[in-house]
Amino acid sequence: NAGVMQNPRHLVRRRGQEARLRCSPMKGHSHVYWYRQLPEEGLKFMVYLQKENIIDESGMPKERFSAEFPKEGPSILRIQQVVRGDSAAYFCASSSTAAETQYFGPGTRLLVL
Amino acid sequence: QQQVKQSPQSLIVQKGGISIINCAYENTAFDYFPWYQQFPGKGPALLIAIRPDVSEKKEGRFTISFNKSAKQFSLHIMDSQPGDSATYFCAVSRRALTFGSGTRLQVQP
């Protein structure tokens, strides 16, 4: 039973480019959460999605960031026109219901040059 | 607004000793209190979790103590081992997780 999968594991972008981060939840999980971890800091919630729906995006920056979780395929976190301050580790977690334990993926480490 | 305060920021313990990490929260609406362990370059892994209807939960060498009235909970690692050296995060949840700032634990052999 594979865990949460994220790809790519490492991503390098130049300022102004787009970054696409993918997350495949654990089998049977329909709830996906995205978190961002800046160097030497804790994780900060960004967005919570269920299949085809954004449930809570209160932690997501209002501009340049978007997320989706289509009926088929992985969840995507998209960052447009990246800036150096976007450099961080982005983690995806999934759960079977909203009240259950969240299991984390290995993360995508984004570096913006 | 910092909803979860975690202390200490770093902790050094001798092998076989007890590691204690504390967290305090502000919002009484939270109903799930997990602890995650994170090794460098890895994602957080659930260690142990508790719900507010119990005051203590033990799993192997790991124990959570929960004080609902004080809005505090703590992680105790008994017989600490060098392999426990990692960063530990407490979190609170109603839906999305709100994490503490982390405690870097170093267990010396």
Coordinates of C-alpha atoms in Angstrom, one line a residue, chain A:
Chain A
N1 CA 0.0 0.0 0.0
A2 CA 1.9 3.0 -1.3
G3 CA 2.0 6.1 0.8
V4 CA 1.5 9.7 -0.3
M5 CA 3.6 10.3 -3.4
Q6 CA 4.9 13.7 -4.5
N7 CA 6.9 14.7 -7.5
P8 CA 9.2 16.1 -8.4
R9 CA 11.2 15.7 -5.2
H10 CA 13.4 18.7 -6.2
L11 CA 12.5 21.5 -8.5
V12 CA 14.7 24.4 -9.6
R13 CA 13.1 27.4 -11.3
R14 CA 14.2 30.9 -12.3
R15 CA 12.3 33.9 -11.1
G16 CA 9.2 34.5 -13.2
Q17 CA 8.8 30.8 -14.2
E18 CA 6.0 28.5 -13.2
A19 CA 6.2 25.7 -10.7
R20 CA 3.9 22.7 -10.7
L21 CA 3.9 20.3 -7.8
R22 CA 2.1 17.0 -7.9
C23 CA 0.6 14.9 -5.1
S24 CA -1.0 11.5 -5.3
P25 CA -2.8 10.7 -2.0
M26 CA -2.7 7.3 -0.3
K27 CA -5.1 4.7 -1.9
G28 CA -8.6 5.3 -0.6
H29 CA -7.9 8.9 0.6
S30 CA -10.0 11.6 -1.0
H31 CA -8.8 14.5 1.3
V32 CA -5.6 16.4 0.3
Y33 CA -3.8 19.1 2.2
W34 CA -0.9 21.2 1.1
Y35 CA 1.6 22.7 3.6
R36 CA 4.7 24.9 3.1
Q37 CA 7.9 24.7 5.3
L38 CA 10.4 27.5 5.1
P39 CA 14.0 26.6 6.1
E40 CA 14.3 26.1 9.9
E41 CA 10.6 26.7 10.4
G42 CA 7.4 24.7 11.1
L43 CA 4.9 23.7 8.5
K44 CA 2.2 26.2 7.5
F45 CA -1.2 25.1 6.1
M46 CA -2.0 26.4 2.6
V47 CA -5.0 24.6 1.2
Y48 CA -7.4 21.7 1.8
L49 CA -9.1 20.0 -1.1
Q50 CA -11.5 17.1 -1.7
K51 CA -12.1 15.6 -5.1
E52 CA -12.9 18.5 -7.5
N53 CA -13.5 20.9 -4.6
I54 CA -11.4 23.4 -2.6
I55 CA -12.7 23.2 0.9
D56 CA -10.4 25.7 2.7
E57 CA -7.8 27.9 1.0
S58 CA -7.3 30.3 4.0
G59 CA -3.5 29.7 4.1
M60 CA -2.9 30.2 0.4
P61 CA -1.4 33.5 -0.8
K62 CA -4.0 35.4 -2.8
E63 CA -1.9 35.8 -5.9
R64 CA 0.2 33.5 -8.0
F65 CA -0.8 30.3 -6.1
S66 CA -3.6 27.9 -7.1
A67 CA -4.5 24.3 -6.3
E68 CA -6.7 21.7 -7.8
F69 CA -7.6 18.1 -7.2
P70 CA -9.4 16.7 -10.3
K71 CA -11.7 13.8 -10.4
E72 CA -8.9 11.8 -12.1
G73 CA -5.2 12.2 -11.4
P74 CA -3.1 13.9 -8.7
S75 CA -3.6 17.1 -6.9
I76 CA -1.6 20.0 -8.4
L77 CA -0.2 23.0 -6.6
R78 CA 0.7 25.7 -9.1
I79 CA 2.9 28.7 -8.4
Q80 CA 3.0 31.2 -11.2
Q81 CA 5.8 33.8 -11.7
V82 CA 7.9 32.4 -8.8
V83 CA 10.0 34.6 -6.6
R84 CA 12.9 33.8 -4.4
G85 CA 10.7 33.9 -1.3
D86 CA 8.8 30.9 -2.7
S87 CA 11.8 28.7 -2.1
A88 CA 10.7 26.2 0.5
A89 CA 9.7 22.6 1.0
Y90 CA 6.1 21.9 0.0
F91 CA 4.4 18.9 1.6
C92 CA 1.2 17.2 0.7
A93 CA -0.8 15.2 3.2
S94 CA -3.9 13.0 2.7
S95 CA -6.6 11.5 4.9
S96 CA -9.5 9.2 4.4
T97 CA -11.9 11.6 6.1
A98 CA -11.7 15.2 7.4
A99 CA -11.4 13.9 11.0
E100 CA -8.8 11.3 10.5
T101 CA -5.0 11.3 10.6
Q102 CA -3.1 13.1 7.9
Y103 CA -0.2 11.2 6.3
F104 CA 2.5 13.2 4.7
G105 CA 4.5 12.7 1.5
P106 CA 8.2 13.2 1.2
G107 CA 7.8 16.8 -0.1
T108 CA 9.0 18.8 -3.0
R109 CA 11.9 21.1 -2.4
L110 CA 11.5 24.2 -4.6
L111 CA 14.5 26.4 -5.2
V112 CA 14.0 29.7 -7.0
L113 CA 17.2 31.2 -8.5

